[in-house]
PDB file of C-alpha atoms and ligand atoms in Angstrom:
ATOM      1  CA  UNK A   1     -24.594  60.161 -24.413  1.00 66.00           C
ATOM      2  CA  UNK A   2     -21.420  59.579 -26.228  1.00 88.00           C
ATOM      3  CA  UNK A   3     -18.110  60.474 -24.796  1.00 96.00           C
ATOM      4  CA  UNK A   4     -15.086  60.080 -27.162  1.00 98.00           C
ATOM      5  CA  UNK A   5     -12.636  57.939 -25.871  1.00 98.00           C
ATOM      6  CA  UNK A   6      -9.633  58.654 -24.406  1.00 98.00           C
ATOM      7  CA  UNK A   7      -6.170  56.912 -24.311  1.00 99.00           C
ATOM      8  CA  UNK A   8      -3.760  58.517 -22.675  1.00 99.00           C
ATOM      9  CA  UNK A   9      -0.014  57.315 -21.987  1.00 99.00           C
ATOM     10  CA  UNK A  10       1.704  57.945 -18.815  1.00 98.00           C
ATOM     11  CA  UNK A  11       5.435  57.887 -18.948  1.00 98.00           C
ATOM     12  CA  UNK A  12       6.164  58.385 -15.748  1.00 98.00           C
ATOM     13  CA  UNK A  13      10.195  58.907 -14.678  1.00 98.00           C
ATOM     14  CA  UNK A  14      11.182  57.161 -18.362  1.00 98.00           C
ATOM     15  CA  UNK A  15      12.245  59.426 -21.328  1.00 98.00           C
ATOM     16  CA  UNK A  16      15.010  61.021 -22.437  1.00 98.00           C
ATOM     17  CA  UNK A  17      15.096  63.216 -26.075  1.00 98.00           C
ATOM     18  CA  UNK A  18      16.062  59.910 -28.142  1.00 98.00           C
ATOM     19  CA  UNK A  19      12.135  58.906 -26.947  1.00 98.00           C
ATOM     20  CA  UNK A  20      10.788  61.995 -29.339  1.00 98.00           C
ATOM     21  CA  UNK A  21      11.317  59.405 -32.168  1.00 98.00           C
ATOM     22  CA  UNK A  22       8.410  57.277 -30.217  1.00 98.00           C
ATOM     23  CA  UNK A  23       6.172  60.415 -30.065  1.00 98.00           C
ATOM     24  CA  UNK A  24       6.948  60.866 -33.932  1.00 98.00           C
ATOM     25  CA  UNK A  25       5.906  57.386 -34.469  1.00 98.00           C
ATOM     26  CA  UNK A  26       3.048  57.354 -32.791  1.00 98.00           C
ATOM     27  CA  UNK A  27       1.836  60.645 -35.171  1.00 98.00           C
ATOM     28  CA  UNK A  28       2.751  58.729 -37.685  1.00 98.00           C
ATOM     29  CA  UNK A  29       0.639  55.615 -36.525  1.00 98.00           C
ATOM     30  CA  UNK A  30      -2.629  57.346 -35.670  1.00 98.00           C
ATOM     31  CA  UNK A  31      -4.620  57.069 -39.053  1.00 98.00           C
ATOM     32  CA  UNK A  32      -7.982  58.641 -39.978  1.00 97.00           C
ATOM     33  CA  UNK A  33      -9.433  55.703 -38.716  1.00 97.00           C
ATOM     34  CA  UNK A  34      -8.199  55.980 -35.577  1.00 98.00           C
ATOM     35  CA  UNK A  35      -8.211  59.346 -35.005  1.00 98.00           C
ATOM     36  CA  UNK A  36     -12.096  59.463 -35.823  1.00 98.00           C
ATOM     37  CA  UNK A  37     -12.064  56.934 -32.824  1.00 98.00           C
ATOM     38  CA  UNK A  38     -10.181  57.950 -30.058  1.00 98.00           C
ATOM     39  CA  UNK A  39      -8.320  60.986 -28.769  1.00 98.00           C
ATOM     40  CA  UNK A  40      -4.900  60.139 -27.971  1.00 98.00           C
ATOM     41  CA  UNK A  41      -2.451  62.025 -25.667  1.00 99.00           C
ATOM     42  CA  UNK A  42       1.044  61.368 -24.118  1.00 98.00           C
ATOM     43  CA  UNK A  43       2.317  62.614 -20.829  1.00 99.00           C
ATOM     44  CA  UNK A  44       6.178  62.382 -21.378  1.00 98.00           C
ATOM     45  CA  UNK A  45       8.338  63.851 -18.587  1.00 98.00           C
ATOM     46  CA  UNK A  46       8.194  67.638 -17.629  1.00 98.00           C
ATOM     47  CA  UNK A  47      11.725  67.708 -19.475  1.00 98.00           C
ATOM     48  CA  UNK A  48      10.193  66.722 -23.148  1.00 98.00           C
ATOM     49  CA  UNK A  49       6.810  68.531 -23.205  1.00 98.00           C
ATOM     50  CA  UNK A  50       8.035  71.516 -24.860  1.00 98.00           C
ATOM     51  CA  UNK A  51      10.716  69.759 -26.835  1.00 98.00           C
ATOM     52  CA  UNK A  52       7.403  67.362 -27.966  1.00 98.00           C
ATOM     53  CA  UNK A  53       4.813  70.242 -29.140  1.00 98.00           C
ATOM     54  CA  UNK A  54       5.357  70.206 -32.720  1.00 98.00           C
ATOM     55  CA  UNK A  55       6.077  66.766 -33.295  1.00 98.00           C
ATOM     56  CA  UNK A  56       2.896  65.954 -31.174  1.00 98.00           C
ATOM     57  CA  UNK A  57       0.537  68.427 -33.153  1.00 98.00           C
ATOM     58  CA  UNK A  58       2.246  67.435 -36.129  1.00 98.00           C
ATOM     59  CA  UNK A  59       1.177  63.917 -35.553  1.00 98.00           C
ATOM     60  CA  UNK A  60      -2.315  65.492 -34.012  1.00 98.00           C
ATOM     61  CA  UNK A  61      -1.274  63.878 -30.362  1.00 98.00           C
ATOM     62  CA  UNK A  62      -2.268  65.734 -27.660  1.00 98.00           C
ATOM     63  CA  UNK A  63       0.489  66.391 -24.803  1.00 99.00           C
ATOM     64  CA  UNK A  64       0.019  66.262 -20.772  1.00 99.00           C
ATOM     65  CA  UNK A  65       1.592  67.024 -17.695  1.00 99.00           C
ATOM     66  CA  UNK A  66       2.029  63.892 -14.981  1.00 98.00           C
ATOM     67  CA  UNK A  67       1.894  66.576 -11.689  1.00 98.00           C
ATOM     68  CA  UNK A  68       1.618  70.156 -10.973  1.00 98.00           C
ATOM     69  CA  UNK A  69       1.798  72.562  -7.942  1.00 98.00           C
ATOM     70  CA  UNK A  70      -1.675  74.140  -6.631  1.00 98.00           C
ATOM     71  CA  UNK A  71       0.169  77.415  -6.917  1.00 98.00           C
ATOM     72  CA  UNK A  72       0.746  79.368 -10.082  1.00 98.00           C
ATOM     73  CA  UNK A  73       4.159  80.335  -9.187  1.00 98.00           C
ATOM     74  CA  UNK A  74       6.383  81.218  -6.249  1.00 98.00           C
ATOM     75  CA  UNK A  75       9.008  79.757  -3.495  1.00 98.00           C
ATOM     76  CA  UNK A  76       8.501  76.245  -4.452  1.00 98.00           C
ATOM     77  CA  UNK A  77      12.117  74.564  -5.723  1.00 98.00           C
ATOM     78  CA  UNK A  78      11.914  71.405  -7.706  1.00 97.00           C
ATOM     79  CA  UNK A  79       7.653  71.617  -8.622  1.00 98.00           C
ATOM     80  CA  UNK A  80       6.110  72.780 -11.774  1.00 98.00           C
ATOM     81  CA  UNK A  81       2.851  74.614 -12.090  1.00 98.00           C
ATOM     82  CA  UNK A  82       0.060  73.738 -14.103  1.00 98.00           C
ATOM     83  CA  UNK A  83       0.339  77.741 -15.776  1.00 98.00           C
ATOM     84  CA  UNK A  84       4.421  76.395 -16.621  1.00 98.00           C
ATOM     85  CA  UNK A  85       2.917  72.690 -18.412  1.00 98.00           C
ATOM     86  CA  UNK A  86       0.575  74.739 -20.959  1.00 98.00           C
ATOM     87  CA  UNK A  87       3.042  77.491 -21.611  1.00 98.00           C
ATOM     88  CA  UNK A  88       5.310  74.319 -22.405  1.00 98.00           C
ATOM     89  CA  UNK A  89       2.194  72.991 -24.478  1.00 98.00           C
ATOM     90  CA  UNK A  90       0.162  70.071 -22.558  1.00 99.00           C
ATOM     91  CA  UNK A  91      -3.206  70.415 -22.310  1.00 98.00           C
ATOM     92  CA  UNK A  92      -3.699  67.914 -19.617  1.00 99.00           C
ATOM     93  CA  UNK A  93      -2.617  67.004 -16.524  1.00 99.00           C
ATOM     94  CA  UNK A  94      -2.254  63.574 -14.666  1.00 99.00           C
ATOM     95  CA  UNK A  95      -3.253  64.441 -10.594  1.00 98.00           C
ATOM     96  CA  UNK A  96      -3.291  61.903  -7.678  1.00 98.00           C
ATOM     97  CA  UNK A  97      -1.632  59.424  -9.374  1.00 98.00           C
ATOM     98  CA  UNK A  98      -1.215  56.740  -6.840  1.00 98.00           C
ATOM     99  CA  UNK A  99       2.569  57.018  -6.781  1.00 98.00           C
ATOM    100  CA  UNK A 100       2.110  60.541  -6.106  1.00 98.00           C
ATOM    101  CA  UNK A 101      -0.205  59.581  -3.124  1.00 98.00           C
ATOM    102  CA  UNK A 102       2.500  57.155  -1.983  1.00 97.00           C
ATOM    103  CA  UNK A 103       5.662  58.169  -2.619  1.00 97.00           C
ATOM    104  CA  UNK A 104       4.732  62.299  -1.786  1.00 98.00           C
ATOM    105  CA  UNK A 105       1.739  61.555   0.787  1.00 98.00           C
ATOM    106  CA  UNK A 106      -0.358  63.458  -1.164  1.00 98.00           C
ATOM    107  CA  UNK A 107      -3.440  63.648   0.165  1.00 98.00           C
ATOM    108  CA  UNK A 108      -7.018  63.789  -1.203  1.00 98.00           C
ATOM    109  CA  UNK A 109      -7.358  67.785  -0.443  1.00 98.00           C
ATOM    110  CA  UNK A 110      -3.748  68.087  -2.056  1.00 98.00           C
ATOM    111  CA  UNK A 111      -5.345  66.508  -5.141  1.00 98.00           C
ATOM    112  CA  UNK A 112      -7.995  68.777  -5.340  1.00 98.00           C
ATOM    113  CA  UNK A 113      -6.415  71.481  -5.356  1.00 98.00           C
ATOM    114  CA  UNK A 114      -3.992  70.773  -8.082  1.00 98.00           C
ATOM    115  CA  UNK A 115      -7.269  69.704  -9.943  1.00 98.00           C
ATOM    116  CA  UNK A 116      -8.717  73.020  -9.438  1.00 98.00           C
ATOM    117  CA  UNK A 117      -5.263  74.268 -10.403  1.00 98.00           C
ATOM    118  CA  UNK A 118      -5.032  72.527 -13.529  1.00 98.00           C
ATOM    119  CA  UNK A 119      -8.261  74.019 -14.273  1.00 98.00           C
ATOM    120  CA  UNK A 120      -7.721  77.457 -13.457  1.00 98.00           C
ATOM    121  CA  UNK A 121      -4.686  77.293 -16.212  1.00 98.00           C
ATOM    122  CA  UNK A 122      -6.789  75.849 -19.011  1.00 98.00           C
ATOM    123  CA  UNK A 123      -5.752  71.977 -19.137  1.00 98.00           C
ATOM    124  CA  UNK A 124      -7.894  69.265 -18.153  1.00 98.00           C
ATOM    125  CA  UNK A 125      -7.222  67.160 -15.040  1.00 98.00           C
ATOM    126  CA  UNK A 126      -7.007  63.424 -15.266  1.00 99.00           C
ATOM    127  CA  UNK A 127      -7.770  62.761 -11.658  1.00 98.00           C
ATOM    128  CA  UNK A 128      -6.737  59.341 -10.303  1.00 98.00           C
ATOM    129  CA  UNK A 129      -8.331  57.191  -7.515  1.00 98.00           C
ATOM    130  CA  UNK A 130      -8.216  53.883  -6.795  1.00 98.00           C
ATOM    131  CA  UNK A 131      -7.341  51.169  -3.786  1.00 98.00           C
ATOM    132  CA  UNK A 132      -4.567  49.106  -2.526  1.00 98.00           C
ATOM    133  CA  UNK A 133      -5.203  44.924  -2.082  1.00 97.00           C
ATOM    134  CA  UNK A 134      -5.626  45.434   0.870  1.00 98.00           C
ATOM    135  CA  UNK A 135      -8.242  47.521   0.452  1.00 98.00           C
ATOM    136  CA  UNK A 136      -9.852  45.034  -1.597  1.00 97.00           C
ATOM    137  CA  UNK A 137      -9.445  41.685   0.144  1.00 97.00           C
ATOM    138  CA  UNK A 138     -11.024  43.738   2.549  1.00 98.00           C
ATOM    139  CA  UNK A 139     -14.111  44.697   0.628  1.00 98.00           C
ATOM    140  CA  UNK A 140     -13.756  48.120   0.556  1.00 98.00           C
ATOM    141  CA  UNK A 141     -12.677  49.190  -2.287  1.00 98.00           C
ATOM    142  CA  UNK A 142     -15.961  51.064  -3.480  1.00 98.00           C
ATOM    143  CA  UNK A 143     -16.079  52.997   0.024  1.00 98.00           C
ATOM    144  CA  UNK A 144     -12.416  53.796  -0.185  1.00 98.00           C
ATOM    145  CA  UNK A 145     -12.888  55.000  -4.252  1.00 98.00           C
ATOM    146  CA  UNK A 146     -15.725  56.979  -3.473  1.00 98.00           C
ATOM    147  CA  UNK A 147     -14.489  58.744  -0.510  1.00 98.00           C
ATOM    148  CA  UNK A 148     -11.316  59.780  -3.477  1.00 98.00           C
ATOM    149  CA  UNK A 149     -13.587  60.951  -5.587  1.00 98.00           C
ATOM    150  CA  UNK A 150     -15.884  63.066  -3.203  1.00 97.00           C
ATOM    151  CA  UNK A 151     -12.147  63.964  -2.209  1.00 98.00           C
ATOM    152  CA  UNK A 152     -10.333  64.614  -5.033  1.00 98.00           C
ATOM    153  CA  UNK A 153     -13.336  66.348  -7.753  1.00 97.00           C
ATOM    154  CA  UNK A 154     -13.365  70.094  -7.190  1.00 96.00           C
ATOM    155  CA  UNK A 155     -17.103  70.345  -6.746  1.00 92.00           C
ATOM    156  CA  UNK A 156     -17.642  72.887  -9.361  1.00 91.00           C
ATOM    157  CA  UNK A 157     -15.420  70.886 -11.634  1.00 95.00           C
ATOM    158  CA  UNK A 158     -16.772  71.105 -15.387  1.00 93.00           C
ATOM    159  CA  UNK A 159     -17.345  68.202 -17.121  1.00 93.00           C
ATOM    160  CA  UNK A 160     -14.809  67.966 -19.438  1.00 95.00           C
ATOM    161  CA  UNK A 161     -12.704  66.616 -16.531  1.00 97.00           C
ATOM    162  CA  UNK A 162     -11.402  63.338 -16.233  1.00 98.00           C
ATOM    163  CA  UNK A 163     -11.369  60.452 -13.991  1.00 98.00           C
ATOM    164  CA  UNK A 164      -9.165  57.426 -14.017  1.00 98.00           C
ATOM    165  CA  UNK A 165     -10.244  54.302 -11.886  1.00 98.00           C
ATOM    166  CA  UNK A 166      -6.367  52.634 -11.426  1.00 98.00           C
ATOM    167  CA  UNK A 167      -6.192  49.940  -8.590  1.00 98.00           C
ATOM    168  CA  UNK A 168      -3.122  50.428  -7.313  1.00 98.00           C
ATOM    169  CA  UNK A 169      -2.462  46.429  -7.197  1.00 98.00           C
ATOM    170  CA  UNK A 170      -2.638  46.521 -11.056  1.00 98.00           C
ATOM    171  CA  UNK A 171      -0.539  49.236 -12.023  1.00 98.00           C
ATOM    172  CA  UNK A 172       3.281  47.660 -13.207  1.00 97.00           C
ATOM    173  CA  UNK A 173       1.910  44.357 -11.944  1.00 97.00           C
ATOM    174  CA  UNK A 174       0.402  42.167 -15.169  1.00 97.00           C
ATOM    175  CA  UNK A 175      -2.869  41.741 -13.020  1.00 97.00           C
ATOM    176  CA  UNK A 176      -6.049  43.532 -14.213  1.00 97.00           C
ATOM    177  CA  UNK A 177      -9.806  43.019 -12.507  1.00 97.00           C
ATOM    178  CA  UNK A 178     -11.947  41.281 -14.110  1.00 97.00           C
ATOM    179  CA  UNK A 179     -14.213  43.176 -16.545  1.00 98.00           C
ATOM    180  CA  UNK A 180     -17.194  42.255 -14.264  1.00 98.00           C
ATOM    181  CA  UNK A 181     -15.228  44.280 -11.301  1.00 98.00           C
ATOM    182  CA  UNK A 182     -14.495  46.971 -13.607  1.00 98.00           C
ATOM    183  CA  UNK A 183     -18.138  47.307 -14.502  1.00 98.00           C
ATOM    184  CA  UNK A 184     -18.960  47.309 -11.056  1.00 98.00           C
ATOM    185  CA  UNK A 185     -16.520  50.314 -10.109  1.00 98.00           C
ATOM    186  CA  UNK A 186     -16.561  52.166 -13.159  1.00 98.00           C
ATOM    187  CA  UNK A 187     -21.097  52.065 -12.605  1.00 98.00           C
ATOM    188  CA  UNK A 188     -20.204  53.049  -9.033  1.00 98.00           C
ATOM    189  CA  UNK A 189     -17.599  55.898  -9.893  1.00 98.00           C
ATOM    190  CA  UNK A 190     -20.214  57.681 -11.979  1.00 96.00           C
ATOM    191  CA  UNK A 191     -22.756  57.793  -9.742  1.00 96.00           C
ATOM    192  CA  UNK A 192     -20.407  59.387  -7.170  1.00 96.00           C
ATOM    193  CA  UNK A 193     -19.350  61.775  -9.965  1.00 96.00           C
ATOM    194  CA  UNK A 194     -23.273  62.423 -10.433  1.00 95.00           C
ATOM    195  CA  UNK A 195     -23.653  63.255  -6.696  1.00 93.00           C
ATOM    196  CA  UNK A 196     -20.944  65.477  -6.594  1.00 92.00           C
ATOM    197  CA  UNK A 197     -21.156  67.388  -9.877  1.00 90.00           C
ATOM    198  CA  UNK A 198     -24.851  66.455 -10.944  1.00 82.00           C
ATOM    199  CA  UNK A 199     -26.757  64.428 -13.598  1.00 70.00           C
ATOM    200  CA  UNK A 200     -25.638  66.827 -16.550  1.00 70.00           C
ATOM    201  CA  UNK A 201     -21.983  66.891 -15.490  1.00 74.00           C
ATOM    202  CA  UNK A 202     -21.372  63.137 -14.455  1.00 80.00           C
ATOM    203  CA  UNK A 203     -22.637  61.650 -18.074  1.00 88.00           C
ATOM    204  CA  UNK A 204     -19.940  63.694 -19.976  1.00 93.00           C
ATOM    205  CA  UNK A 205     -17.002  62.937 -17.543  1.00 96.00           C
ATOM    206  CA  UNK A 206     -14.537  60.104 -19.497  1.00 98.00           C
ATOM    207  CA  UNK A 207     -13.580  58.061 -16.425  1.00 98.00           C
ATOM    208  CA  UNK A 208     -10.701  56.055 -17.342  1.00 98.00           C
ATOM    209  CA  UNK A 209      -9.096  52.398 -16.524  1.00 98.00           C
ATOM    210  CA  UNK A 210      -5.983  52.330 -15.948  1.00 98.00           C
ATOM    211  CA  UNK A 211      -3.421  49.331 -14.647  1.00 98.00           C
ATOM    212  CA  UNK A 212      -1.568  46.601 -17.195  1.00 97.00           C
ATOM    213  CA  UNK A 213      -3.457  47.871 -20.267  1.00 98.00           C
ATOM    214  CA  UNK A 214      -1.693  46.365 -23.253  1.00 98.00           C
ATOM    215  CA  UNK A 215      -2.599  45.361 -26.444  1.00 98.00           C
ATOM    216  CA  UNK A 216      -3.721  41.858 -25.374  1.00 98.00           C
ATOM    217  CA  UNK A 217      -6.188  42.673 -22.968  1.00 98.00           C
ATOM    218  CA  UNK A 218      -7.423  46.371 -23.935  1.00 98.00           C
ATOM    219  CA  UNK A 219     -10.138  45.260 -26.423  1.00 98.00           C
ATOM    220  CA  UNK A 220     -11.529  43.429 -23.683  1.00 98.00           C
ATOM    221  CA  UNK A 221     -11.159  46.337 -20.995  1.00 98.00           C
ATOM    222  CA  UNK A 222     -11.946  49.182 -22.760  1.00 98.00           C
ATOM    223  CA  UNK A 223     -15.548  47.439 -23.945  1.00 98.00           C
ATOM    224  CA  UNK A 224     -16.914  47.583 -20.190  1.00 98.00           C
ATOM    225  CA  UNK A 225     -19.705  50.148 -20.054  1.00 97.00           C
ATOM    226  CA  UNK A 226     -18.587  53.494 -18.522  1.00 97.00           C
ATOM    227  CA  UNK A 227     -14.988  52.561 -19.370  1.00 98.00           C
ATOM    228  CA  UNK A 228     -13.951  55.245 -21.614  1.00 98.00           C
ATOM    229  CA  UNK A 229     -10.624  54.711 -22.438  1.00 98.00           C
ATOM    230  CA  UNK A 230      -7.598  53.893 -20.658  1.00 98.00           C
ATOM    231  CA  UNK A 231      -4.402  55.327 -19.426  1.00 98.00           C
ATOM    232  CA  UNK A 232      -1.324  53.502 -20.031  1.00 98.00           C
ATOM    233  CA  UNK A 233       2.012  53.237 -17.802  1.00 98.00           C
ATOM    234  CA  UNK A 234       4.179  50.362 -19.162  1.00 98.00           C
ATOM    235  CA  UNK A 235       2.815  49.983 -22.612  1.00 98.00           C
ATOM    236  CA  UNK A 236       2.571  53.054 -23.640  1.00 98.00           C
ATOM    237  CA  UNK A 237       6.580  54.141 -23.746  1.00 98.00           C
ATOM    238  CA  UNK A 238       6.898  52.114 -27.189  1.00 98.00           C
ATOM    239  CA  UNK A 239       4.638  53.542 -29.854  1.00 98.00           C
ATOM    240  CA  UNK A 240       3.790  50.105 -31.332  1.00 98.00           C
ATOM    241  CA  UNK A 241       2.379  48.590 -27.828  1.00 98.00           C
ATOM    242  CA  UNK A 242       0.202  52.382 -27.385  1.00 98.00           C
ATOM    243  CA  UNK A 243      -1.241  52.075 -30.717  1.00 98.00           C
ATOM    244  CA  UNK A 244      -2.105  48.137 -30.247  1.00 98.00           C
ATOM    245  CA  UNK A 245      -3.649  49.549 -27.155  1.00 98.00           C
ATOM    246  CA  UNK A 246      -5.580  52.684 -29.001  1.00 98.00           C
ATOM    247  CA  UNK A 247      -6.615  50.322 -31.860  1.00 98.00           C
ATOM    248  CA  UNK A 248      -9.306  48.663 -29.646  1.00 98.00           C
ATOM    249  CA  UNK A 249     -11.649  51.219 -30.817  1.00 98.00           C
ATOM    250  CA  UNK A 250     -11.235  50.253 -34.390  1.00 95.00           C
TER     251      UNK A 250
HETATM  252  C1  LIG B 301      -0.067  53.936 -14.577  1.00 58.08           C
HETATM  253  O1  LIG B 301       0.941  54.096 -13.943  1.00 58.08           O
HETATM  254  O2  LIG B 301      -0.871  54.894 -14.698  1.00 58.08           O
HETATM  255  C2  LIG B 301      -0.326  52.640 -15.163  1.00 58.08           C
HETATM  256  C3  LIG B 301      -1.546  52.335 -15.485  1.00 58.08           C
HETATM  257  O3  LIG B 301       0.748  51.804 -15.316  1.00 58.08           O
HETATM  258  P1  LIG B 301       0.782  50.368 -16.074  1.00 58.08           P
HETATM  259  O4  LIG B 301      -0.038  50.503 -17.335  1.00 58.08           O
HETATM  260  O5  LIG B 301       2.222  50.119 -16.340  1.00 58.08           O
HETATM  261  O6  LIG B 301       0.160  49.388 -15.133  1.00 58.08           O
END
């Protein structure tokens, strides 16, 4: 089974229209060689997607949302549905990211819904799980990521969804898991994607790392079986760190 890889930058609250230049240079970075590699996306602020959709196609990017609302519309001030981020033109969305879980308390049942949202409008979810350090000191950071998943994965989900394994203790921080506990989690992760979806499902879901990617350490990362491809906070806001990172599959 061979899944193409997916690197996918996450933007988070950074981004104003002077960043468009990055998205342009990014197009303008990923070759033929990379291209026939690895499927790269960005997922600038709500604020840019739509300003982003030609210079993304032009540069054959693809564009993504970082949240959405379970509803398609309605009474809800300040949220954005998924129905709003593909008329803007993304054609993924980032759910569960753990600073949604912590600074909005969203909650595994939240997360599946906006999956199942996200795939009611036509993009593809990025669904995030992953534990704190405490969580892992404590040994239980298997049982806590596979109660997320069971959680999080609508349970007809198709299997062009994706999952990204991001310890929370990694993300911003410089520290990464070894590749050995990456293995370990990302082995684990698609079993509990098997159980939940089945056999046929589970072996064409990309289940991402994510958590101080960057250049340095991504050829090393993104060679761990089941690892298929990353997503990118930090490094990917400059176009020259997202490529170094993409360019592990050449
Ligand atoms: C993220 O927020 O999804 C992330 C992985 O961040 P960073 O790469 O900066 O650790």
């Amino acid at each position: 089974m061979t899944r193409r890889p997916l690197v996918a930058g996450n933007w988070k609250m950074n981004g104003l229209r002077a960043s468009l230049n990055e998205i342009e240079a990014m197009g303008a970075a990923y070759d033929e060689a990379l291209r026939a590699r690895a499927e790269l996306i960005v997922c600038p602020p709500a604020t840019l997607i739509a300003l982003a959709r030609d210079i993304a196609a032009r540069g054959g990017l693809g564009l993504g949302g970082q949240d959405c609302h379970a509803a398609p519309g309605g009474a809800h001030t300040g949220d954005i549905s998924a129905e709003m981020l593909r008329d803007a033109g993304a054609s993924y969305v980032i759910v569960g990211h753990s600073e949604r879980r912590s600074d909005h308390g969203e909650t595994d049942a939240d997360v599946e819904a906006k999956a199942a949202a996200a795939l009611r409008a036509g993009l593809t979810p990025i669904i995030c799980v992953g534990e704190t350090r405490a969580e892992r000191e404590a040994g239980e950071a298997l049982s806590v990521v596979g109660a997320q998943i069971e959680g999080s994965l609508p349970a007809d989900a198709p299997s062009h969804v994706v999952v990204a394994y991001e310890p929370v203790w990694a993300i911003g921080t410089g520290l990464t898991p070894t590749a050995d506990d990456v293995a370990e989690m990302h082995a684990f992760a698609r079993a509990r994607i098997e159980a939940r979806l089945g056999r046929g499902g589970s072996e064409q879901v990309r289940i991402l790392y994510g958590g101080s990617v960057k250049p340095s350490n991504a050829r090393e990362l993104l060679s761990v079986a089941n690892v298929d491809g990353a997503l990118v906070g930090g490094a990917s806001l400059a176009a020259k760190e997202f490529i170094g990172v993409a360019r592990a599959y050449c």
